Short mmCIF file of C-alpha atoms in Angstrom, two decimals:
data_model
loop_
_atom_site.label_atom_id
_atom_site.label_comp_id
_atom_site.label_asym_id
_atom_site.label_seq_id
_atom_site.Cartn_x
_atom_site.Cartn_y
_atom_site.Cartn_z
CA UNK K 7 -128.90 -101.57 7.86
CA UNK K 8 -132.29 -101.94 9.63
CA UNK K 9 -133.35 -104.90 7.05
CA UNK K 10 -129.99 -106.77 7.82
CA UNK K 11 -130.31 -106.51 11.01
CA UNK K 12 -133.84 -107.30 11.59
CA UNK K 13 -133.69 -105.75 15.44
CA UNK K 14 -137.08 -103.90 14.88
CA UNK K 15 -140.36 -105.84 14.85
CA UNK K 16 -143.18 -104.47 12.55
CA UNK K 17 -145.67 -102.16 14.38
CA UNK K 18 -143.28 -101.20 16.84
CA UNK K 19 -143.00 -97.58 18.54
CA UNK K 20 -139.39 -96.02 17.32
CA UNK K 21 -138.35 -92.54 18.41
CA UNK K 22 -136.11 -90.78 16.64
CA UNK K 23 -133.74 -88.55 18.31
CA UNK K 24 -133.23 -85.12 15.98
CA UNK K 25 -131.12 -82.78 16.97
CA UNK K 26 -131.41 -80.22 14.06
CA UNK K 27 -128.15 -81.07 12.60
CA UNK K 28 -127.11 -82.68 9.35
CA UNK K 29 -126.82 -86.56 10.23
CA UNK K 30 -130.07 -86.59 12.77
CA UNK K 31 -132.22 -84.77 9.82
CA UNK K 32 -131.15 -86.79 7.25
CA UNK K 33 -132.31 -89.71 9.41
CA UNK K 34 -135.54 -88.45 9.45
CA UNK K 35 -136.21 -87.93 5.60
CA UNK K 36 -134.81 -91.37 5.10
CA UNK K 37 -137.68 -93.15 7.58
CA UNK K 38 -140.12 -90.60 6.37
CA UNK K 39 -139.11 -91.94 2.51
CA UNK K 40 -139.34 -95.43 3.84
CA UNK K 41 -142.72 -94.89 5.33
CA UNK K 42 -144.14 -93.63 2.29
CA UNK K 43 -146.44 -95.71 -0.09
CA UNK K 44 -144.11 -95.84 -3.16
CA UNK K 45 -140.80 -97.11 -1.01
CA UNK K 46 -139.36 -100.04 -2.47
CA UNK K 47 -138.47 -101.45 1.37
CA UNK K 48 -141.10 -100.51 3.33
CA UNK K 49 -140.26 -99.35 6.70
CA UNK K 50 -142.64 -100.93 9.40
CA UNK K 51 -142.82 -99.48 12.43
CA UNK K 52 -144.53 -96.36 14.09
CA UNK K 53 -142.09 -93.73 14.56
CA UNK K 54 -141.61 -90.33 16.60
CA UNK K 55 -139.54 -87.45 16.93
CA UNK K 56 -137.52 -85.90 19.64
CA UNK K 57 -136.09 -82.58 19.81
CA UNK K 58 -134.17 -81.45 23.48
CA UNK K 59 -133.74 -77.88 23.39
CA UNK K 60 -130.16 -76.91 25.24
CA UNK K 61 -130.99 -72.93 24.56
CA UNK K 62 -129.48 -72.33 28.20
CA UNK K 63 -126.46 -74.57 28.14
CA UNK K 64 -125.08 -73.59 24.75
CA UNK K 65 -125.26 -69.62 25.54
CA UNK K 66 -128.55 -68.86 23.71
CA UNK K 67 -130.24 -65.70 24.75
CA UNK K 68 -134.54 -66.92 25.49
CA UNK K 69 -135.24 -64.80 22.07
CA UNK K 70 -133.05 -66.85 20.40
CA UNK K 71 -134.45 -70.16 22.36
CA UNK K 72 -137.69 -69.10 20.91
CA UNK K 73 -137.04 -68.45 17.22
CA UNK K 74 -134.97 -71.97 17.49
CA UNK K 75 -138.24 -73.56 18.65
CA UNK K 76 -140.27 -71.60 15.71
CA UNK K 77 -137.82 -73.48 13.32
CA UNK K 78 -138.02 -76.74 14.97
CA UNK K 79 -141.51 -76.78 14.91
CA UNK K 80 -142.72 -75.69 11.24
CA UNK K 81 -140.32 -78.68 10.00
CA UNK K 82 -141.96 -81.61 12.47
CA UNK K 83 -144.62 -80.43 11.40
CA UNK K 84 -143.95 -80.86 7.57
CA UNK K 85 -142.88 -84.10 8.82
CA UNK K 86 -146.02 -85.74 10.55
CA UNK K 87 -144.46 -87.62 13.06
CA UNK K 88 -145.39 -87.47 16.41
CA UNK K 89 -142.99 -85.21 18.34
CA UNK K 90 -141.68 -84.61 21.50
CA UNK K 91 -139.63 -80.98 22.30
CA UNK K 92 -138.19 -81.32 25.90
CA UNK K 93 -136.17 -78.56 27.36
CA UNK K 94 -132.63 -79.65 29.18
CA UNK K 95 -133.94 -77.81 32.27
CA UNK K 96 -136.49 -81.03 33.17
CA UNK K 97 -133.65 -83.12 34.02
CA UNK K 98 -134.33 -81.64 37.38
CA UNK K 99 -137.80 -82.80 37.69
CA UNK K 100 -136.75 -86.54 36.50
CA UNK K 101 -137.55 -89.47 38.75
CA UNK K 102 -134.93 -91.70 39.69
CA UNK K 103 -136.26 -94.78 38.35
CA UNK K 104 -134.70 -93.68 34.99
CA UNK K 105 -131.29 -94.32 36.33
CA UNK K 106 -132.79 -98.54 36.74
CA UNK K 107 -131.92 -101.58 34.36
CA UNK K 108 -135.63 -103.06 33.27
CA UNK K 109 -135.23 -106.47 31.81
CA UNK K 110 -136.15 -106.22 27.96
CA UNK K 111 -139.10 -108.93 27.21
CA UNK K 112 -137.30 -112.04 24.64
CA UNK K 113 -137.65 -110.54 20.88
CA UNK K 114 -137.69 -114.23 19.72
CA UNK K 115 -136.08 -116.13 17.25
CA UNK K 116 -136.27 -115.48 13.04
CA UNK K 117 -139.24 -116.92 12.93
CA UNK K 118 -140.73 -114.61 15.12
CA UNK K 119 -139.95 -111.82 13.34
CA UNK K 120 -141.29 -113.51 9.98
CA UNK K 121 -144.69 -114.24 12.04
CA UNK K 122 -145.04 -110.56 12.96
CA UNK K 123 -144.45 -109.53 8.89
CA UNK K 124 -147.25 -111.97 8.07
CA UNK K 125 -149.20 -110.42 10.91
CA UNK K 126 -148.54 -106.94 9.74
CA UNK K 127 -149.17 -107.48 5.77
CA UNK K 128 -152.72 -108.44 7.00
CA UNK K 129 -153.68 -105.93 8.88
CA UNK K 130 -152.19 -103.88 5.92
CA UNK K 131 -154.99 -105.70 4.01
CA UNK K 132 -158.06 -105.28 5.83
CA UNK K 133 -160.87 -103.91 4.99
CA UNK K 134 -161.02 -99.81 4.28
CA UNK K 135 -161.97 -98.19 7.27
CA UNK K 136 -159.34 -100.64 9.24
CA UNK K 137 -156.38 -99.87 6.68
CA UNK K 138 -156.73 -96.09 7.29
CA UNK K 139 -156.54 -96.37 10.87
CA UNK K 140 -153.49 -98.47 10.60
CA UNK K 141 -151.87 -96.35 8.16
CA UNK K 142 -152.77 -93.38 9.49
CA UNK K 143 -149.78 -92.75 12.30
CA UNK K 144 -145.93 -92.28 9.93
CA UNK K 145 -146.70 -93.10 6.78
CA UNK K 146 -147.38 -89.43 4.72
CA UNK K 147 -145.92 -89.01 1.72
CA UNK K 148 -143.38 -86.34 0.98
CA UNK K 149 -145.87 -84.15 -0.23
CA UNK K 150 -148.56 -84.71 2.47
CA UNK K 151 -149.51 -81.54 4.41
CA UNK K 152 -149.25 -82.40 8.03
CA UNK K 153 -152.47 -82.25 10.21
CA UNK K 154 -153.09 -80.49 13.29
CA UNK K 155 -150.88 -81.65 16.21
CA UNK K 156 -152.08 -84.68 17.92
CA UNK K 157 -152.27 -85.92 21.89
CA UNK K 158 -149.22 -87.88 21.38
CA UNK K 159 -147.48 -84.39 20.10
CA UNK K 160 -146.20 -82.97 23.44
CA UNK K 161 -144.13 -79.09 23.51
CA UNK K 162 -141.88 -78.54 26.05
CA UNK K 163 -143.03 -76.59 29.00
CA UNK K 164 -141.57 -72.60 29.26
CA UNK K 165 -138.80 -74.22 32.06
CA UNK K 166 -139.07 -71.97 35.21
CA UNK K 167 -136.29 -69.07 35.78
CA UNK K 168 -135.16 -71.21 39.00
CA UNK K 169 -135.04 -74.62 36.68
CA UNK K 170 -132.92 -72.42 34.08
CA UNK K 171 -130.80 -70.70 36.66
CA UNK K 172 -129.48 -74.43 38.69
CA UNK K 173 -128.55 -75.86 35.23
CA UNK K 174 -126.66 -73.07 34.44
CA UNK K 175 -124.96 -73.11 37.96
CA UNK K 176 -124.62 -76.94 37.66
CA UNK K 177 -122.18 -76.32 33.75
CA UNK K 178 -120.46 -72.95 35.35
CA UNK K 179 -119.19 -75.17 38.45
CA UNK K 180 -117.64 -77.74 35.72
CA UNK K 181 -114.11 -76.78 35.72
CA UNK K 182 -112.93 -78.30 32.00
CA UNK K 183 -115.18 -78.16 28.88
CA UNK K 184 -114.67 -82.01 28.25
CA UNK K 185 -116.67 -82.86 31.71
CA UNK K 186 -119.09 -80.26 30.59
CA UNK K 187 -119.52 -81.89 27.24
CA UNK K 188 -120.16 -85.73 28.93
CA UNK K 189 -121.80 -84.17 31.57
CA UNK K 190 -124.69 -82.60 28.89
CA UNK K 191 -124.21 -85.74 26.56
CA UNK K 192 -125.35 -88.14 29.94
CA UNK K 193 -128.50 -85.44 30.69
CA UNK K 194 -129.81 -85.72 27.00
CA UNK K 195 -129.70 -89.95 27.17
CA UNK K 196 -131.51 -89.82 30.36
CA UNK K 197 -133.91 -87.13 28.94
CA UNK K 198 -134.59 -89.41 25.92
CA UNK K 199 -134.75 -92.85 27.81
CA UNK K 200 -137.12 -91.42 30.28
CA UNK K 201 -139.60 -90.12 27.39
CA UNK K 202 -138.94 -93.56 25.25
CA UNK K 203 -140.45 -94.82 28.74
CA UNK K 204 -142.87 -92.71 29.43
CA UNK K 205 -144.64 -92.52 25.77
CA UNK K 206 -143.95 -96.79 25.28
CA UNK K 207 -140.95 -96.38 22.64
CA UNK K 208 -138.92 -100.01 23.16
CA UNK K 209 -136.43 -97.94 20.43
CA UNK K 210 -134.48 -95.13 20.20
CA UNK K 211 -132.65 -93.99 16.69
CA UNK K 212 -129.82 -91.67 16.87
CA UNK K 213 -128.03 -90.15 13.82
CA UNK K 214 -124.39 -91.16 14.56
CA UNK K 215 -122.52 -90.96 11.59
CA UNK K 216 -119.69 -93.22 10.57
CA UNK K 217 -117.35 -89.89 10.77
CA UNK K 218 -118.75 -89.28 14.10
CA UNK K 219 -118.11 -92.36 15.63
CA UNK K 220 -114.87 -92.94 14.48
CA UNK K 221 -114.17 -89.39 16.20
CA UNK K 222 -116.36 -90.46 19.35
CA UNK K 223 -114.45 -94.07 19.53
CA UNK K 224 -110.84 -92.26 19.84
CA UNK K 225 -112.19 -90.22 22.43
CA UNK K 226 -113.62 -92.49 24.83
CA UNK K 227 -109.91 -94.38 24.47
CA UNK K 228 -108.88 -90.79 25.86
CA UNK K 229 -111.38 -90.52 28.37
CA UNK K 230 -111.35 -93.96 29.88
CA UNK K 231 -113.98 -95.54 28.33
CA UNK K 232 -112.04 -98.54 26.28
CA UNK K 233 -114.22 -101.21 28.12
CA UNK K 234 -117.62 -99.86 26.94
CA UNK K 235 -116.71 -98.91 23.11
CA UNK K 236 -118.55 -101.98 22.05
CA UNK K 237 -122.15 -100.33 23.26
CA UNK K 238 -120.88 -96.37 23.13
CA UNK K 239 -120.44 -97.51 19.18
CA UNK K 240 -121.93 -100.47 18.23
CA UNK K 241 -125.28 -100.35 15.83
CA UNK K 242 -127.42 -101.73 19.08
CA UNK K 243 -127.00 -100.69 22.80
CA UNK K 244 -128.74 -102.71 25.29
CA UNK K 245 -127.15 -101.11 28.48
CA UNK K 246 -130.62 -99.48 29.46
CA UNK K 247 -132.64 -102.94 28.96
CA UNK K 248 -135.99 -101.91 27.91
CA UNK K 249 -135.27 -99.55 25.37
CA UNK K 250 -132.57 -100.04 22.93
CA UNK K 251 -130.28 -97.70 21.50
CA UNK K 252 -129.67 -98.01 17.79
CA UNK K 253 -127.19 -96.17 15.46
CA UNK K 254 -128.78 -96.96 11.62
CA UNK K 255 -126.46 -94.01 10.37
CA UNK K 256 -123.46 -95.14 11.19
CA UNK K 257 -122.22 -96.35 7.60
CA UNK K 258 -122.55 -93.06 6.11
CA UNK K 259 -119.62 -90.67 6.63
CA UNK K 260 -120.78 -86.76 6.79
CA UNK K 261 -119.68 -86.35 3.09
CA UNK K 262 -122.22 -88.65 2.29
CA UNK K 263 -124.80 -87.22 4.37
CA UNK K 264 -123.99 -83.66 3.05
CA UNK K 265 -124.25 -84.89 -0.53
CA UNK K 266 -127.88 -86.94 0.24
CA UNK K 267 -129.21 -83.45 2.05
CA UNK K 268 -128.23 -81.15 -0.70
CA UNK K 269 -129.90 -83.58 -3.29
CA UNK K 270 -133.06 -84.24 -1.73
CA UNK K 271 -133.00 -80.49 0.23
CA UNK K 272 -133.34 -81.82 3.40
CA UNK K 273 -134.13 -78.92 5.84
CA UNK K 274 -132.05 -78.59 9.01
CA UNK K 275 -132.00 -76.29 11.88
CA UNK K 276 -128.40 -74.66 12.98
CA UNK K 277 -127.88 -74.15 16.76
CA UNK K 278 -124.74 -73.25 18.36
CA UNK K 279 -123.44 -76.15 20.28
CA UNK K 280 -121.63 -75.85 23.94
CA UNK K 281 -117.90 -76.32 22.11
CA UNK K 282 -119.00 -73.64 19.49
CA UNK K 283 -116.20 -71.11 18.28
CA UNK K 284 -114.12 -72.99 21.43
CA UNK K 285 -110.29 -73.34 20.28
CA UNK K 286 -108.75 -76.97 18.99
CA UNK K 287 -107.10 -77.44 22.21
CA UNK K 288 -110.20 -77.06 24.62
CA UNK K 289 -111.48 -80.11 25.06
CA UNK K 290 -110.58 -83.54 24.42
CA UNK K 291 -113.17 -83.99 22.20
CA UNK K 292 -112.40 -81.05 19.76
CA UNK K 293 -108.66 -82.05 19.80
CA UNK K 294 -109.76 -85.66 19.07
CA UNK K 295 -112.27 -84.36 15.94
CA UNK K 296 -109.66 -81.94 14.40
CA UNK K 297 -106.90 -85.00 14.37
CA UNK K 298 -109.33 -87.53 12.70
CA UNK K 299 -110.63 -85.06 10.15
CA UNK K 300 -107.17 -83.66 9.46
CA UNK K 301 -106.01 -86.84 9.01
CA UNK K 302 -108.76 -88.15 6.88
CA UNK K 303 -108.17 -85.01 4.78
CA UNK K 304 -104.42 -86.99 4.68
CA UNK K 305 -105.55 -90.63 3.95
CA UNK K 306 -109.25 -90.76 2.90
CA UNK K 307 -109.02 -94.66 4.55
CA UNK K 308 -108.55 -93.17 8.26
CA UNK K 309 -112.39 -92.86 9.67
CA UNK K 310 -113.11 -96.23 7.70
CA UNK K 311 -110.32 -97.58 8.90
CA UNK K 312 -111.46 -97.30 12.72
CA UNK K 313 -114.93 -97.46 11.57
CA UNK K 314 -114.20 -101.30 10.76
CA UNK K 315 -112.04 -101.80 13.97
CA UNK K 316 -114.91 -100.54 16.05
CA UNK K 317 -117.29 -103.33 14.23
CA UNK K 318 -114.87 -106.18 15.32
CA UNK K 319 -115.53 -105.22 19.23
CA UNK K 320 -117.44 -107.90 21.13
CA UNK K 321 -119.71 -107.05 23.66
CA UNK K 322 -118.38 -109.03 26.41
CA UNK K 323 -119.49 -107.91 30.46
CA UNK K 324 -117.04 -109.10 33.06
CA UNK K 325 -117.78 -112.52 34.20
CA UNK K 326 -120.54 -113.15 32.22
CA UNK K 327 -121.05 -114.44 28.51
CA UNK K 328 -123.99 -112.48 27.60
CA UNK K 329 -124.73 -109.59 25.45
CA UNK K 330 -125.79 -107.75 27.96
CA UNK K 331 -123.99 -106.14 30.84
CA UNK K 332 -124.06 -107.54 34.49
CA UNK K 333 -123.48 -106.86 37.99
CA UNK K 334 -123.54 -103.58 39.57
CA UNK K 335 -124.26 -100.47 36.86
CA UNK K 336 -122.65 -96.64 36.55
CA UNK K 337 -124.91 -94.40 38.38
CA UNK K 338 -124.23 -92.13 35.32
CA UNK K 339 -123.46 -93.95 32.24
CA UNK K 340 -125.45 -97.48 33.14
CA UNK K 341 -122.50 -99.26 31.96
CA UNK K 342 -121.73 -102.12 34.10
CA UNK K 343 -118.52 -100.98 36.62
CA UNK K 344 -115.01 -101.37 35.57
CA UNK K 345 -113.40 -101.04 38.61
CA UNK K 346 -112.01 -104.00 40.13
CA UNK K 347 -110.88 -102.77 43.96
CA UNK K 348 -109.99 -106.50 44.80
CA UNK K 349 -106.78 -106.02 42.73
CA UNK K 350 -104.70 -102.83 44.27
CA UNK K 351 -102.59 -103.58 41.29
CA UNK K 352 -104.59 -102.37 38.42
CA UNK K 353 -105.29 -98.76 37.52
CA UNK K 354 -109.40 -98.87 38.52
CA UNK K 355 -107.70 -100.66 41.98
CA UNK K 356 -105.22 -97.70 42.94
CA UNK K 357 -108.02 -95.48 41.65
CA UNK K 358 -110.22 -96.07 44.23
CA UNK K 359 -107.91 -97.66 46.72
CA UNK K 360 -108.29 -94.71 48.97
CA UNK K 361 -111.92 -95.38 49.34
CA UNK K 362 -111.60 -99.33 50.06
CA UNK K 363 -109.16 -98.19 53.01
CA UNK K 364 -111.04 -95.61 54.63
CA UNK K 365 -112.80 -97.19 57.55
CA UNK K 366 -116.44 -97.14 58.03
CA UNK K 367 -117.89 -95.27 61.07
CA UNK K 368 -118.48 -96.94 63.97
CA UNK K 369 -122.62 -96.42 64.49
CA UNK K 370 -123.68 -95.78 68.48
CA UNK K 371 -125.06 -98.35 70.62
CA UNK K 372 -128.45 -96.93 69.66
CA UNK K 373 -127.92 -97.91 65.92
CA UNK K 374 -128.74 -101.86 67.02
CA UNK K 375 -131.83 -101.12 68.18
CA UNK K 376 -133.02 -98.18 66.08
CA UNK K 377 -133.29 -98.88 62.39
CA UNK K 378 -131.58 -96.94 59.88
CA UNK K 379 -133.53 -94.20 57.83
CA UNK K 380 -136.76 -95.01 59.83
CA UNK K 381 -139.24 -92.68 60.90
CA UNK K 382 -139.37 -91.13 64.61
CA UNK K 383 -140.05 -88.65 66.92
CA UNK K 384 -139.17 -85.33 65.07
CA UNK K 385 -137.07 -86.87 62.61
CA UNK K 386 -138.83 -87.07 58.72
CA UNK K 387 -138.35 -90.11 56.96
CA UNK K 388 -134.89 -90.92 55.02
CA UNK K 389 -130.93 -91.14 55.41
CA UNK K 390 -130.04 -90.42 58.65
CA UNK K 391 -126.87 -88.51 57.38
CA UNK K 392 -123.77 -88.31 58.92
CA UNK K 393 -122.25 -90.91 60.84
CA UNK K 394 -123.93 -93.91 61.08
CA UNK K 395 -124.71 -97.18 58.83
CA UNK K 396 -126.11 -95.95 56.18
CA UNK K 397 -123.07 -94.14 54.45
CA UNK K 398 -119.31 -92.63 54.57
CA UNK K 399 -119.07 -89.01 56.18
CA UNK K 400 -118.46 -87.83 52.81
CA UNK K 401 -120.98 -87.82 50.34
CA UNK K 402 -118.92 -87.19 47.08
CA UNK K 403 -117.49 -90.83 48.33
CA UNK K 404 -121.05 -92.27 48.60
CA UNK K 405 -121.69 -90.76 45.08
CA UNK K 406 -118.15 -91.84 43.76
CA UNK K 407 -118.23 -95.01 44.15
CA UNK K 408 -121.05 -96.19 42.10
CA UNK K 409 -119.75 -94.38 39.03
CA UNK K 410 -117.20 -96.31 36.22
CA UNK K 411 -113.86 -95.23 35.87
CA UNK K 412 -114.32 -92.76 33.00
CA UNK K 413 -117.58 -91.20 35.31
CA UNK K 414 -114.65 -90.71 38.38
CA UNK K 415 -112.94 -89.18 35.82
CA UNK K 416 -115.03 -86.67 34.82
CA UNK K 417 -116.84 -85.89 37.88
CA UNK K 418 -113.24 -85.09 39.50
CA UNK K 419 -113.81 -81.63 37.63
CA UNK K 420 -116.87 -81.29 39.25
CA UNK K 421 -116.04 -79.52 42.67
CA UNK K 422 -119.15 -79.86 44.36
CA UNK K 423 -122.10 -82.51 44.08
CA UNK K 424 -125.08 -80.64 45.19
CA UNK K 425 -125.52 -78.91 42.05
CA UNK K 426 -126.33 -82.12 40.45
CA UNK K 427 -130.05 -83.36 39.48
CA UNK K 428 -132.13 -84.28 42.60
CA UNK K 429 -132.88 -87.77 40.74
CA UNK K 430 -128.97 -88.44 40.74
CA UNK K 431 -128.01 -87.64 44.07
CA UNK K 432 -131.81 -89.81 45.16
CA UNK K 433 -130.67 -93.41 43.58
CA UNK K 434 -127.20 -92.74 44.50
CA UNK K 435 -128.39 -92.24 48.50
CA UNK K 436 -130.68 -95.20 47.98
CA UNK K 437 -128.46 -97.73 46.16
CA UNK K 438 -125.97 -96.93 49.32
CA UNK K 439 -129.02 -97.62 52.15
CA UNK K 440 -129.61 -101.17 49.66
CA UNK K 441 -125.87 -102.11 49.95
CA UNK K 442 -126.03 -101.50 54.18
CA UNK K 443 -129.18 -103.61 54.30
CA UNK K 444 -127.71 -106.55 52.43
CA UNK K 445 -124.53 -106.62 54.04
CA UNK K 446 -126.34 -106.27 57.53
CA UNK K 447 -128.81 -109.44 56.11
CA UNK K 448 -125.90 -111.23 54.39
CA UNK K 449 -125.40 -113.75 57.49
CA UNK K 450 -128.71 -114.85 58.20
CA UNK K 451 -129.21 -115.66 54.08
CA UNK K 452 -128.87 -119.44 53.38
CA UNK K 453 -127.28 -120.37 49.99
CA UNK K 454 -127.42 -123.08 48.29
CA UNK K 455 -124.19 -125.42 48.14
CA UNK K 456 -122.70 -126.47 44.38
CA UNK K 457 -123.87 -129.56 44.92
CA UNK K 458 -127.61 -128.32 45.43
CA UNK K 459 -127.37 -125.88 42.66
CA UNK K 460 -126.14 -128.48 40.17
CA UNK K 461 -128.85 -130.56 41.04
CA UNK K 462 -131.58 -127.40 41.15
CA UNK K 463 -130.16 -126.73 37.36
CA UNK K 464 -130.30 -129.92 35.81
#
């Protein structure tokens, strides 16, 4: 799957997110096999491991956090990788720059990748000393004994009893367990993106099996999420810009995963998930995976069935032709939005209709000649809060309406907003005070006429 698609360049950082469970481990093994000296196709690039431990969302007692970690460690460290073990509790000391598009730098054509192979194979060939610093990162055998851990090996921190005790206030508040399940899905992507970012991975590996995304395609139809199947499934997502999402599992069903990690005894480590022992009925998402896999059980065609429907979706971003999303993104997801409040008509329109008609607050005289959000006497500097320019009385409504449509579904279950992250509720305030400032600027900008532009462009 890599090979055909020929999206990662030789010598580049991958990180591979592991979870514990069958699919993610068997993931592993396969890139540590294709690492190895005696591979047929030899794998490339330098990978790493990630493990996010979600002990205190799932019910775990800390004893049982702990033994979990004991586990997780002893087999990355069989592995050799570089690894990463982040606990769920430092979404609350994220920045909100993770929640920002960064352009990805041109890959380049075929050629390009051909000219980094030929680059690679000789520096493969240099002399000694040179070829056992270059093969010294990824590529242990099988039987290798791992070394002591490195600088780029990094264990999560003990998270504080206050850190533990708001992110178990902010999944008790969640009224349904479907929100709570999208709700700890979105924390783990922005965990991952913001240590692919941090530690210079342009690539991020998840162990999505064919089975699974067959299950997780029918359940973002429920959910809302029809216009963003194409990246939520796809073998490449792009949404985040600099560091790209891919799925190289995804045409193996769990059958054939099970099989591959009882032949080659693949260790895994079993934690109790937050739907664990929950009834067929209690979420979308469990109701969804008990019809596909009865029905599979039925006709053995069903999950390949979607599998190849989900292949034939384009990724095509409203008024735009390219591969990647434009315009305004989710706040949550980073999907581009969906809703379309021009046209009352539509579903997304009536959605947020109420929002488009509520009238903005009229700011004082004083507002003209005092800036928004600026510094003065005894006031710190930010949002003003409140009335004024900078936002709507209500802050669920400031918060609301940067979010897709299957986002304002979910978060409808959420009563109250202030539980949320501190680098959510940040770029949610600050893409509000942007908006204000270019709609106050927006009449003293001078834009070019067609004419001009046709004439700038050719």
């Amino acid at each position: 799957m890599l090979g055909k698609n020929r999206l990662i360049f030789p010598g580049e950082k991958v990180l591979l997110a592991w979870s514990g469970g069958p699919s993610s481990s068997s993931m592993v093994w396969q890139v540590l096999e294709g690492l190895s000296r005696d591979s047929a196709k030899r794998l490339r690039f330098v990978p790493g491991v990630i493990y996010i431990d979600e002990g205190a969302v799932c019910g775990q007692s800390p004893e049982d956090r702990a033994q979990t970690l004991v586990e997780v460690k002893l087999i990355l460290q069989t592995v050799g990788f570089p690894w990463h073990i982040i606990a769920l509790e430092e979404v609350f000391s994220l920045p909100p720059s993770v929640l920002r598009y960064f352009a990805q730098e041109p890959t380049g054509t075929e050629g390009a990748y051909k000219a980094a192979v030929d680059s690679f194979l000789q520096q493969q060939h240099a002399p000694a000393p040179g070829e056992e610093q270059l093969s010294e990162p990824g590529t242990q055998g099988l039987q290798t004994p791992a070394g002591p851990p490195t600088a780029a090996q990094t264990e999560a921190r003990p998270p504080t009893a206050a850190q533990t005790e708001a992110l178990s206030r902010l999944f008790d508040s969640v009224k349904t367990l479907t929100a709570k399940e999208e709700l700890l899905q979105t924390l783990r992507t922005h965990l991952i993106l913001h240590v692919a970012r941090t530690h210079g991975y342009s690539k991020v590996m998840t162990g999505d099996s064919c089975t699974r995304l067959a299950i997780k395609l029918m359940t973002n139809l429920a959910l809302g999420r029809g216009a963003f199947l194409a990246w939520d499934t796809g073998f490449s997502d792009e949404r985040h810009g600099d560091v790209v999402v891919v799925r190289p599992m995804r045409d193996h069903t769990l059958k054939e995963v099970a099989f591959y990690n009882r032949l080659f005894g693949v260790p895994s480590v079993f934690t109790p998930a937050i739907d664990t022992k929950a009834p067929e009925k209690a979420s979308i998402h469990r109701l969804m995976e008990a019809f596909m896999l009865r029905l599979q059980a039925q006709f053995p065609s069903t999950v390949s069935t979607v599998y190849r429907t989900s292949e034939k979706l384009l990724k095509a971003p409203r008024d735009s032709s390219a591969g990647v999303p434009a315009g305004p993104r989710c706040l949550l997801c980073m999907c581009t939005l969906d809703i379309d409040t021009a046209d009352s008509a539509t579903a997304f329109g009536a959605q947020t209709s109420h929002l488009s008609q509520t009238p903005a607050p009229t700011p004082p005289a004083t507002a003209l000649t005092t800036p928004c959000c600026s510094a003065g006497e005894g006031r710190p500097q930010g949002c003003c809060q409140g009335a004024g320019p900078c936002g709507r009385d209500d802050p669920r409504a400031c918060i609301i309406e940067h979010l897709c449509y299957g986002c304002r579904v979910n978060i409808k279950d959420l009563p109250s907003l202030d539980p949320l992250p501190p680098y959510i509720l940040a770029e949610a305030q600050l893409r509000r005070q942007r908006a204000w400032v270019a709609q106050e600027i927006q009449e003293y900008l001078i834009e070019d006429s067609d004419e001009e532009a046709h004439t700038g462009e050719s």
